[in-house]
Coordinates of C-alpha atoms in Angstrom, one line a residue:
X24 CA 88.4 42.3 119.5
X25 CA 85.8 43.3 117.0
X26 CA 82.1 44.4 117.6
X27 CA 80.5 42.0 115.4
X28 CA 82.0 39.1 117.2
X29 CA 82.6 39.5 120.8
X30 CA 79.6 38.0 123.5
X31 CA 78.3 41.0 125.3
X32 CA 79.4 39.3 128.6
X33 CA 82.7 40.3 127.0
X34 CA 82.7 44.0 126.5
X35 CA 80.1 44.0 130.3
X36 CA 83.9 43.0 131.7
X37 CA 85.8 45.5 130.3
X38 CA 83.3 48.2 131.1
X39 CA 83.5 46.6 134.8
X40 CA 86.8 46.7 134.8
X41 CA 87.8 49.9 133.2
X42 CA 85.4 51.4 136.0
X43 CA 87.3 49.9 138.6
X44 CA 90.5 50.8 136.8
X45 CA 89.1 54.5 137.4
X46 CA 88.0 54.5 140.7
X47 CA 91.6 53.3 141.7
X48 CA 93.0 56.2 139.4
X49 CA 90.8 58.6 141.7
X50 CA 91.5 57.1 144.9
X51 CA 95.3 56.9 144.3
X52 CA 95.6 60.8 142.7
X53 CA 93.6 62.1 146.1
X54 CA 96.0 59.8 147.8
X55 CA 99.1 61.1 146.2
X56 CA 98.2 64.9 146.7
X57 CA 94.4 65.8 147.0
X58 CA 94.4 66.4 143.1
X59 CA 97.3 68.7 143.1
X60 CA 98.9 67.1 140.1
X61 CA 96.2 67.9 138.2
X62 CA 97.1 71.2 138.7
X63 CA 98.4 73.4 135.3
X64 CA 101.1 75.2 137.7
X65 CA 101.7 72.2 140.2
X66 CA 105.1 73.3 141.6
X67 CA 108.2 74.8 140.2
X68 CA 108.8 72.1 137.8
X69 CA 105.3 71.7 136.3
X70 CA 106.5 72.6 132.9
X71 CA 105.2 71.3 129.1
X72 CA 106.8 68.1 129.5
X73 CA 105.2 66.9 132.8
X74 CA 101.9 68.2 131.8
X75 CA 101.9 66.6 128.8
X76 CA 102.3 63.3 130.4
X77 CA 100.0 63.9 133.3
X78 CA 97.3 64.9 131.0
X79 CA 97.9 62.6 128.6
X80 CA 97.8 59.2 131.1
X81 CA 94.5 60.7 133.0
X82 CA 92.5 60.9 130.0
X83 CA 93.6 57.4 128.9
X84 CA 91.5 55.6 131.7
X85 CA 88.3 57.7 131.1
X86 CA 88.3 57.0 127.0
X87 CA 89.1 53.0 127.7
X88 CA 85.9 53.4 129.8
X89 CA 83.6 55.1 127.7
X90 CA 84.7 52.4 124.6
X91 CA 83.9 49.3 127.2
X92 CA 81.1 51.2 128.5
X93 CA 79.2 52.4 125.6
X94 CA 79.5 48.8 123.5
X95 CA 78.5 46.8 126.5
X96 CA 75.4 49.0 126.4
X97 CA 75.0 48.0 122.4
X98 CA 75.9 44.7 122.6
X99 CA 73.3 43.9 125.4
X100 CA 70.9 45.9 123.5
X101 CA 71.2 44.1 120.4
X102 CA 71.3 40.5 121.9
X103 CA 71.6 37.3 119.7
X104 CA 70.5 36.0 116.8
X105 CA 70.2 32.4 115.1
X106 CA 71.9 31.8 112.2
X107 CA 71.0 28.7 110.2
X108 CA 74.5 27.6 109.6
X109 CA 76.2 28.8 112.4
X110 CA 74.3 28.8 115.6
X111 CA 72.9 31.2 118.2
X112 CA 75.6 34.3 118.0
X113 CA 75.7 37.9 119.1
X114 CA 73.7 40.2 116.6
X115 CA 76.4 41.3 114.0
X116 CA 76.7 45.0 113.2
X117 CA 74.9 44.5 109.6
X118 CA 71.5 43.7 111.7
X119 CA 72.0 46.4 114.2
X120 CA 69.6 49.6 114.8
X121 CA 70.8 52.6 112.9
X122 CA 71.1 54.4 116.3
X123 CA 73.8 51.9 117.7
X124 CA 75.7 52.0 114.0
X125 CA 76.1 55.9 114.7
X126 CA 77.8 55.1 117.8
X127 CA 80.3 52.6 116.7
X128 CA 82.9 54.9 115.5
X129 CA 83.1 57.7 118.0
X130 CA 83.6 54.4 120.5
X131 CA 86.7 53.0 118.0
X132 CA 88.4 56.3 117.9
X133 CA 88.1 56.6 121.7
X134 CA 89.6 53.7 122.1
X135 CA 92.3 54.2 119.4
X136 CA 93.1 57.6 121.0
X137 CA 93.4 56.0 124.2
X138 CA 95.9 53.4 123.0
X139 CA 98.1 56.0 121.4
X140 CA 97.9 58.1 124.3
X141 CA 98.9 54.9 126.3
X142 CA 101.9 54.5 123.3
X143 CA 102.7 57.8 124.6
X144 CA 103.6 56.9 128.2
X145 CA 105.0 53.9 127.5
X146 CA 107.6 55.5 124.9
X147 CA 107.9 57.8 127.3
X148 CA 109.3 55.5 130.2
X149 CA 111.4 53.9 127.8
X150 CA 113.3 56.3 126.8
X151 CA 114.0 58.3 129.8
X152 CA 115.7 54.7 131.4
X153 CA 117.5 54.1 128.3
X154 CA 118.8 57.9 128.9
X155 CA 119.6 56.3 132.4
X156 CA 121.4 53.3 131.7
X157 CA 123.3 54.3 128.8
X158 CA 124.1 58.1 129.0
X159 CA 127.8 59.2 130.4
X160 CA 127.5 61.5 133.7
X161 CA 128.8 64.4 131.0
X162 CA 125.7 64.3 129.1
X163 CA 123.2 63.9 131.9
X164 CA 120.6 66.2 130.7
X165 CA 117.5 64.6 129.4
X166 CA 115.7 67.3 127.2
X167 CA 119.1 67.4 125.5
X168 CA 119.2 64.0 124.8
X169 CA 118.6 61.8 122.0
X170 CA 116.1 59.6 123.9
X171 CA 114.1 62.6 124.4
X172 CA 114.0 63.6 120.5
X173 CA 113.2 60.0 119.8
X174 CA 110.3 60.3 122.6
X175 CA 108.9 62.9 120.8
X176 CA 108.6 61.8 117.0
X177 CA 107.5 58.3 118.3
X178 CA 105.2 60.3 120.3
X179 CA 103.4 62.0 117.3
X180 CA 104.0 59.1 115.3
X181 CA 101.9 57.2 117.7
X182 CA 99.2 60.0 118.1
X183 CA 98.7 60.1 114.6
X184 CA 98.6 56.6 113.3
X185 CA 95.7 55.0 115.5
X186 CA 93.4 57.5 115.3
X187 CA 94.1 57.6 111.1
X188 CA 93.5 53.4 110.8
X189 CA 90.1 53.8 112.6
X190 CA 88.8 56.7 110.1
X191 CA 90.0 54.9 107.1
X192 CA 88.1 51.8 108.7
X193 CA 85.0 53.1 109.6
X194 CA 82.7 52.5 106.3
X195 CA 83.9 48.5 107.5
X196 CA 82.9 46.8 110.8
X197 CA 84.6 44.6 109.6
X198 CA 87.5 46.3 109.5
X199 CA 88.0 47.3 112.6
X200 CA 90.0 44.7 113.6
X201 CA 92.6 47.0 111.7
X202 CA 92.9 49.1 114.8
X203 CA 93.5 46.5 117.3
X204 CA 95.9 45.0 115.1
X205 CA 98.2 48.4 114.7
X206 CA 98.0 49.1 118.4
X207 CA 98.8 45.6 119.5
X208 CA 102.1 46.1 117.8
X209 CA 102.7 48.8 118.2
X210 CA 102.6 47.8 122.2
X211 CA 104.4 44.7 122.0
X212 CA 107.1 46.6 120.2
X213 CA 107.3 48.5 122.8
X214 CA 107.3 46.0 125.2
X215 CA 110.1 44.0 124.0
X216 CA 112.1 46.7 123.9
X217 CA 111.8 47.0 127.9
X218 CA 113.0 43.4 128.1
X219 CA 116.7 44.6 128.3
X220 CA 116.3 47.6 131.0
X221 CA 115.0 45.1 133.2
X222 CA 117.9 42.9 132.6
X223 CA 120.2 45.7 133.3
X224 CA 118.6 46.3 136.5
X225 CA 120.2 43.9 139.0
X226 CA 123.3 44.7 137.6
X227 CA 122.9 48.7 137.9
X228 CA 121.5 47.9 141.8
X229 CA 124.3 46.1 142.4
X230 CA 126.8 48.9 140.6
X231 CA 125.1 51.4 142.8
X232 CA 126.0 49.3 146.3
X233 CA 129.5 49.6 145.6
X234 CA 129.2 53.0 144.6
X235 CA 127.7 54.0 148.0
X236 CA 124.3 54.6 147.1
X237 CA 121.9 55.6 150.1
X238 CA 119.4 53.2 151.0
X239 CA 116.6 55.3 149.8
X240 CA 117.6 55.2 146.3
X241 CA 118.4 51.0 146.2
X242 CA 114.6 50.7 147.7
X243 CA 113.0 53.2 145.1
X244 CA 114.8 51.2 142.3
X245 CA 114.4 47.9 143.6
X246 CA 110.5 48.7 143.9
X247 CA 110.4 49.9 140.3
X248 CA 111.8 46.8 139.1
X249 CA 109.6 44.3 140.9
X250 CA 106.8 46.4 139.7
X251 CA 107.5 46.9 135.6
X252 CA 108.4 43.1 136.3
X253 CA 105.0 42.5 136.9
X254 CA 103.6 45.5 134.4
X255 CA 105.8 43.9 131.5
X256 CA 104.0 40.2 132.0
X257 CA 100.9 41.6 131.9
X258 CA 101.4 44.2 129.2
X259 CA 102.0 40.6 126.9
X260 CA 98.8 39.4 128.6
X261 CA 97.0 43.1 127.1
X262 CA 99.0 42.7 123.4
X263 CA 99.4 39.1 122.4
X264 CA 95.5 38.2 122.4
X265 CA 94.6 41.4 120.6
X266 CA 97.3 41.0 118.1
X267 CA 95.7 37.3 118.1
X268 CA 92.4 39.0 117.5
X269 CA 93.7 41.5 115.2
X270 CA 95.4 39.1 112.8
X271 CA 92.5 36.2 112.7
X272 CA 90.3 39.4 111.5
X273 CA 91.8 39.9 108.5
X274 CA 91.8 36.2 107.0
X275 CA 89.3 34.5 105.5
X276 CA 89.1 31.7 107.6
X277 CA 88.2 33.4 110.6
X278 CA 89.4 30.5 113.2
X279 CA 89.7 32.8 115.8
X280 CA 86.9 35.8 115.7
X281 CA 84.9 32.9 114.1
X282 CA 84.6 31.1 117.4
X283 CA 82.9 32.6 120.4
X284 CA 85.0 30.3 123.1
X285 CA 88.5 31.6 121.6
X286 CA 86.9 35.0 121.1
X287 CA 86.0 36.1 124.6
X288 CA 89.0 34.4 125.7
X289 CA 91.6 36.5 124.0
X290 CA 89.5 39.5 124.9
X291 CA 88.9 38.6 128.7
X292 CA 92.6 38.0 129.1
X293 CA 93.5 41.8 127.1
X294 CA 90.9 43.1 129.7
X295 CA 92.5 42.1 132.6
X296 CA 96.2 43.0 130.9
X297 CA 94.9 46.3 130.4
X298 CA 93.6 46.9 134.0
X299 CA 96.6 45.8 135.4
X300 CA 99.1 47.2 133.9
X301 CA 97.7 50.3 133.6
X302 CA 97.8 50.0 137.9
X303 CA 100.5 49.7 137.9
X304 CA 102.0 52.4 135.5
X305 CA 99.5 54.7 137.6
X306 CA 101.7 53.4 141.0
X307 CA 104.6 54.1 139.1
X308 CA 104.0 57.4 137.6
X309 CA 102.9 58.9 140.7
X310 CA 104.3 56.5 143.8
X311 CA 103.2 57.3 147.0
X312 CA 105.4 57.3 150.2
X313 CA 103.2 56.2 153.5
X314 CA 106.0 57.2 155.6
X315 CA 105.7 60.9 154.3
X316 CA 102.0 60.9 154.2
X317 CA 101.6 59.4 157.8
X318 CA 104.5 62.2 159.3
X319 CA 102.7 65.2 157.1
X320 CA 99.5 63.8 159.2
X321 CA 100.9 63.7 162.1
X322 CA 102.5 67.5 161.8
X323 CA 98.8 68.9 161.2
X324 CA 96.8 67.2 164.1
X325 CA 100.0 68.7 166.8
X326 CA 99.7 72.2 165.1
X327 CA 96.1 71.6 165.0
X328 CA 96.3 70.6 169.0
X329 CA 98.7 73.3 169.9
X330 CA 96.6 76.1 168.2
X331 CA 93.5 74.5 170.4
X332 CA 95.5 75.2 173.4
X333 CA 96.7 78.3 173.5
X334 CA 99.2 77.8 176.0
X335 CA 102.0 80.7 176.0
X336 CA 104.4 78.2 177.8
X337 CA 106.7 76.4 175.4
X338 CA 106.8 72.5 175.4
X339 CA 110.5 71.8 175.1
X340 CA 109.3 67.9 174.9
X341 CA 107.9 69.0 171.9
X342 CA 108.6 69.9 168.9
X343 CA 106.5 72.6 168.0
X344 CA 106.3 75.2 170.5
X345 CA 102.8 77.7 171.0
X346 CA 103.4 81.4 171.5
X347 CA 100.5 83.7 172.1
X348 CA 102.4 87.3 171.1
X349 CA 99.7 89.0 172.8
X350 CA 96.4 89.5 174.7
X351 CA 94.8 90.6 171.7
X352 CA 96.1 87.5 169.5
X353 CA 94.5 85.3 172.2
X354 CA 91.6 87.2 171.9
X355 CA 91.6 86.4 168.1
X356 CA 92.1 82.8 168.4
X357 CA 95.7 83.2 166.3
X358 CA 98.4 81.3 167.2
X359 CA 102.1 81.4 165.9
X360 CA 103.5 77.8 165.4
X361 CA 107.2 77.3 165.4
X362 CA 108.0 74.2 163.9
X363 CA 111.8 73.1 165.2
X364 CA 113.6 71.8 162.2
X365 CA 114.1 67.6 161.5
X366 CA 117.3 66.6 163.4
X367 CA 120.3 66.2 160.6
X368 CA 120.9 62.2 160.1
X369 CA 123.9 62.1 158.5
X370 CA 124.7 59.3 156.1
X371 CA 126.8 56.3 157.2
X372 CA 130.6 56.3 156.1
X373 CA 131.7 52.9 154.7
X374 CA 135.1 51.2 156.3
X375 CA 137.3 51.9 153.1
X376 CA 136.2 55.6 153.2
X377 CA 137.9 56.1 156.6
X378 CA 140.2 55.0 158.6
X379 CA 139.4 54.1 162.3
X380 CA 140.9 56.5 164.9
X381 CA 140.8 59.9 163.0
X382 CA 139.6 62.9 164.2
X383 CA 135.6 63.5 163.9
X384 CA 135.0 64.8 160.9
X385 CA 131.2 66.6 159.7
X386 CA 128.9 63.6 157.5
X387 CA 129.4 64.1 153.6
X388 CA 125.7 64.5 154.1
X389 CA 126.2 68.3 155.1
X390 CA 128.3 69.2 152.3
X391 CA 131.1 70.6 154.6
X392 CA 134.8 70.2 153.3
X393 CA 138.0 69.3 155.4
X394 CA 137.9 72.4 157.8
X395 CA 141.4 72.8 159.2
X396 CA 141.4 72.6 163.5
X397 CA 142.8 75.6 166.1
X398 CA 145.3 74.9 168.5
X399 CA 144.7 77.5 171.4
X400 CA 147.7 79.2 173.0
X401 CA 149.3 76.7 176.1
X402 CA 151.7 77.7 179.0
X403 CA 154.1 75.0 179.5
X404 CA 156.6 75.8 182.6
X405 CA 157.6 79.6 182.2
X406 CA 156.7 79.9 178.2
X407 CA 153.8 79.8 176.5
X408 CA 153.0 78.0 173.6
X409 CA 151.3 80.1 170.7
X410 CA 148.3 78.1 168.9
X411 CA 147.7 77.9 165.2
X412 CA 146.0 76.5 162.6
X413 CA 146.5 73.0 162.3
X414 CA 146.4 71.5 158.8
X415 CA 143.7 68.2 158.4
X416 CA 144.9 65.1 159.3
X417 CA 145.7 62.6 156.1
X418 CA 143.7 60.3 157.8
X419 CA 140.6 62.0 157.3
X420 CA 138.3 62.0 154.2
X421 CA 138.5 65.0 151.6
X422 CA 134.9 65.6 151.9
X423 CA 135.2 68.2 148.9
X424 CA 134.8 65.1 147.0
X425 CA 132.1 64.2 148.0
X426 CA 128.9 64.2 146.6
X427 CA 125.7 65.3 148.5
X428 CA 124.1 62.3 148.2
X429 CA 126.6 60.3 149.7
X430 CA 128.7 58.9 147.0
X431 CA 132.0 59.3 145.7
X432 CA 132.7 61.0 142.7
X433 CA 134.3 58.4 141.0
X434 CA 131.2 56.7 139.5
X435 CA 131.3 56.6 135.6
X436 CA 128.6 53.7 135.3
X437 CA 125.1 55.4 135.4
X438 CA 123.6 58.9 135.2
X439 CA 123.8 61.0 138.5
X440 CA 119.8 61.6 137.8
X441 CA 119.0 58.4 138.4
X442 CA 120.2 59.1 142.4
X443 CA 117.2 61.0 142.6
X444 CA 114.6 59.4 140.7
X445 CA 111.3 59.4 142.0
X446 CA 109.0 59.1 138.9
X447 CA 109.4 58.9 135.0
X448 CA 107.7 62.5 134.7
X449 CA 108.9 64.0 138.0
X450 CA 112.6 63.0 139.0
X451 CA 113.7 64.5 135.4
X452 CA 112.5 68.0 135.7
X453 CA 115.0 68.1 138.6
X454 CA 118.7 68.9 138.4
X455 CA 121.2 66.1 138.3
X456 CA 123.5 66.7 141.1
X457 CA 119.8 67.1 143.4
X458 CA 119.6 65.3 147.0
X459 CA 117.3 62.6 147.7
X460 CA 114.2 64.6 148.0
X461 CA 112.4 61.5 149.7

């Protein structure tokens, strides 16, 4: 997709588009957190690594819409012009006003920074589930990894390369197409190379079922995959017409950029690509749970109510109980709120765990091993009895080996991390062996 022959209509819907695109990546981030994200400390674990990819993939929206925005303003501005042996076609950029030439390459390397920056996160979630599929539960760290290393030089690699094609091409309009051909390869690369994870998938879901796995992990992973699913079609619906584009550029015969039908059509269907999958790699990286947003809601308008009341009786219906510690609190309008912890649920024990008829036993859920029973002392005719300690029934499950999320120990299939993944840039920062935190 070229300046000199894309329609204005063209570039009006990416600008329209990439707007959108942005108004959802506002929406979902206030969503998410209220902006907390965007933090620079957001957390315990907001380290190099996470804020390299959260600032990386929120400036990649905003400099796709400044490219779309500021040519659709040229291009309209500029117009048509007849051309004796062509036709009626948008102005080229030899007939444009020296004011719009001066803008045409701060708008390419905005959008080739943009595309490496998007290289970036898409390296990025390749290599962390290669690390997951493929690495042995000893080696389940991923800054130690391989992948990661590999993350990293294609990261700078990527940076580097984009915006170096659009300086060297920006004497040449012409030329540009240089830039759109790079990137588009440089994604569908990429993009290829997912096609095996999401292969791997069902198999992996269906390894963790028989491991055990708690529902919560089997619905994260199952959502991911019907997602990228949908990300990877459109990702060849972003790449394939620009590499189109990109190739037909550099020829002679220009069959493709040439022709103003074949032209918009390659770019409208990048534009929507783009928009799409970049939804959905913003749904990914940062996934929302309703549940948790709608209970955290729910929490704040009782305390909210019980703090209105005042009440120095306790609710036992309740929850949350209101305790004025004295007249001169009440006075104050303070309120203490004592929020009664979440009952425990513990996690369901499969059939071949345990046998029927055993003694009760504590969930593997609380983390408690085999604890031995006490017989109390009994008076049986004239004697007594003495108690003891009674050793745990065989029966019963050895809870020591256990895992806390509910699984045996016996897996040697997958990584342990990927029991508590939440998000490409999140779930990593945490330690292996972590619960569900969901």
């Amino acid at each position: 997709m070229s300046a000199s022959y894309t329609s204005p209509s063209c570039y009006l819907m990416w600008a329209l588009l990439s707007c959108t695109l942005f108004a959802f990546l506002i929406y979902h981030l206030y969503s998410f957190d209220r902006f907390k994200c965007l933090k620079w400390n957001d957390g315990p674990h907001s380290g190099a690594f996470k804020r390299v990819m959260t600032y990386s993939y929120f400036l990649t929206i905003p400099l796709f819409m400044v490219y779309a925005v500021g040519f659709s303003v040229i291009k309209y501005k500029e117009g048509y012009i007849a051309l004796p042996s062509v036709g009626i076609v948008p102005a080229p950029y030899d007939t444009w006003s020296p004011t719009a030439r001066s803008f045409h390459f701060p708008l390419m390397l905005c959008f080739a920074i943009a595309w490496s920056l998007e290289m970036v996160t898409h390296l990025q979630e390749l290599c962390f589930w290669l690390f997951l599929v493929s690495a042995d539960a000893d080696r389940n760290h991923w800054f130690s990894s391989h992948y990661f290393k590999a993350w990293i030089m294609g990261s700078i690699f990527a940076i580097l390369y984009m915006p170096i094609i659009a300086i060297c091409t920006r004497e040449n309009a012409l030329k540009a197409t240089c830039t759109f051909l790079a990137g588009s390869l440089g994604s569908l690369l990429l993009t290829i190379l997912f096609m095996p994870i999401l292969r791997k998938l069902p198999a992996l879901l269906d390894n963790l079922r028989a491991e055990g796995a708690d529902d919560g992990t089997i619905i994260r992973l199952t959502k991911f995959h019907e997602l990228n699913t949908i990300r990877v079609t459109f990702r060849y619906l972003f790449t394939i017409p620009l590499l189109i584009l990109g190739s037909s550029g550099l020829n002679p015969p220009q069959h493709v950029t040439g022709n103003t039908f074949w032209s918009d059509l390659c770019a409208f269907a990048a534009a929507i690509g783009c928009t799409a999958s970049s939804g959905i790699t913003l749904i990914i990286f940062f996934p929302r749970s309703v549940e948790s947003e709608v209970s955290r809601q729910s929490a704040r308008q009782r305390e909210s109510e019980s703090c209105q009341s005042k009440s120095p009786d306790l609710d036992l219906s309740s929850k949350q109980y209101v305790i004025s510690t004295s007249s001169e609190t009440v006075a104050m309008g303070k309120c203490v709120t004592i929020t009664r912890p979440p009952p425990i649920r513990p996690n369901r024990l499969r059939e071949e765990d345990v046998e029927l008829g055993g003694i009760g036993t504590p969930p593997p859920h609380y983390g408690i091993p085999n604890v031995p029973s006490m017989q109390p002392n009994r008076k049986t005719g004239d004697e007594v009895e003495l108690g003891g300690i009674l050793s745990p029934a065989s029966t019963t499950l050895n809870f020591s080996d256990v895992e806390p999320s509910g699984r045996s120990n016996n897996h040697t299939f997958v990584n342990s991390t990927i029991y508590s993944y939440t998000s490409p840039i999140s779930c990593v920062l945490l330690h292996p062996s972590c619960v569900n935190m969901n």
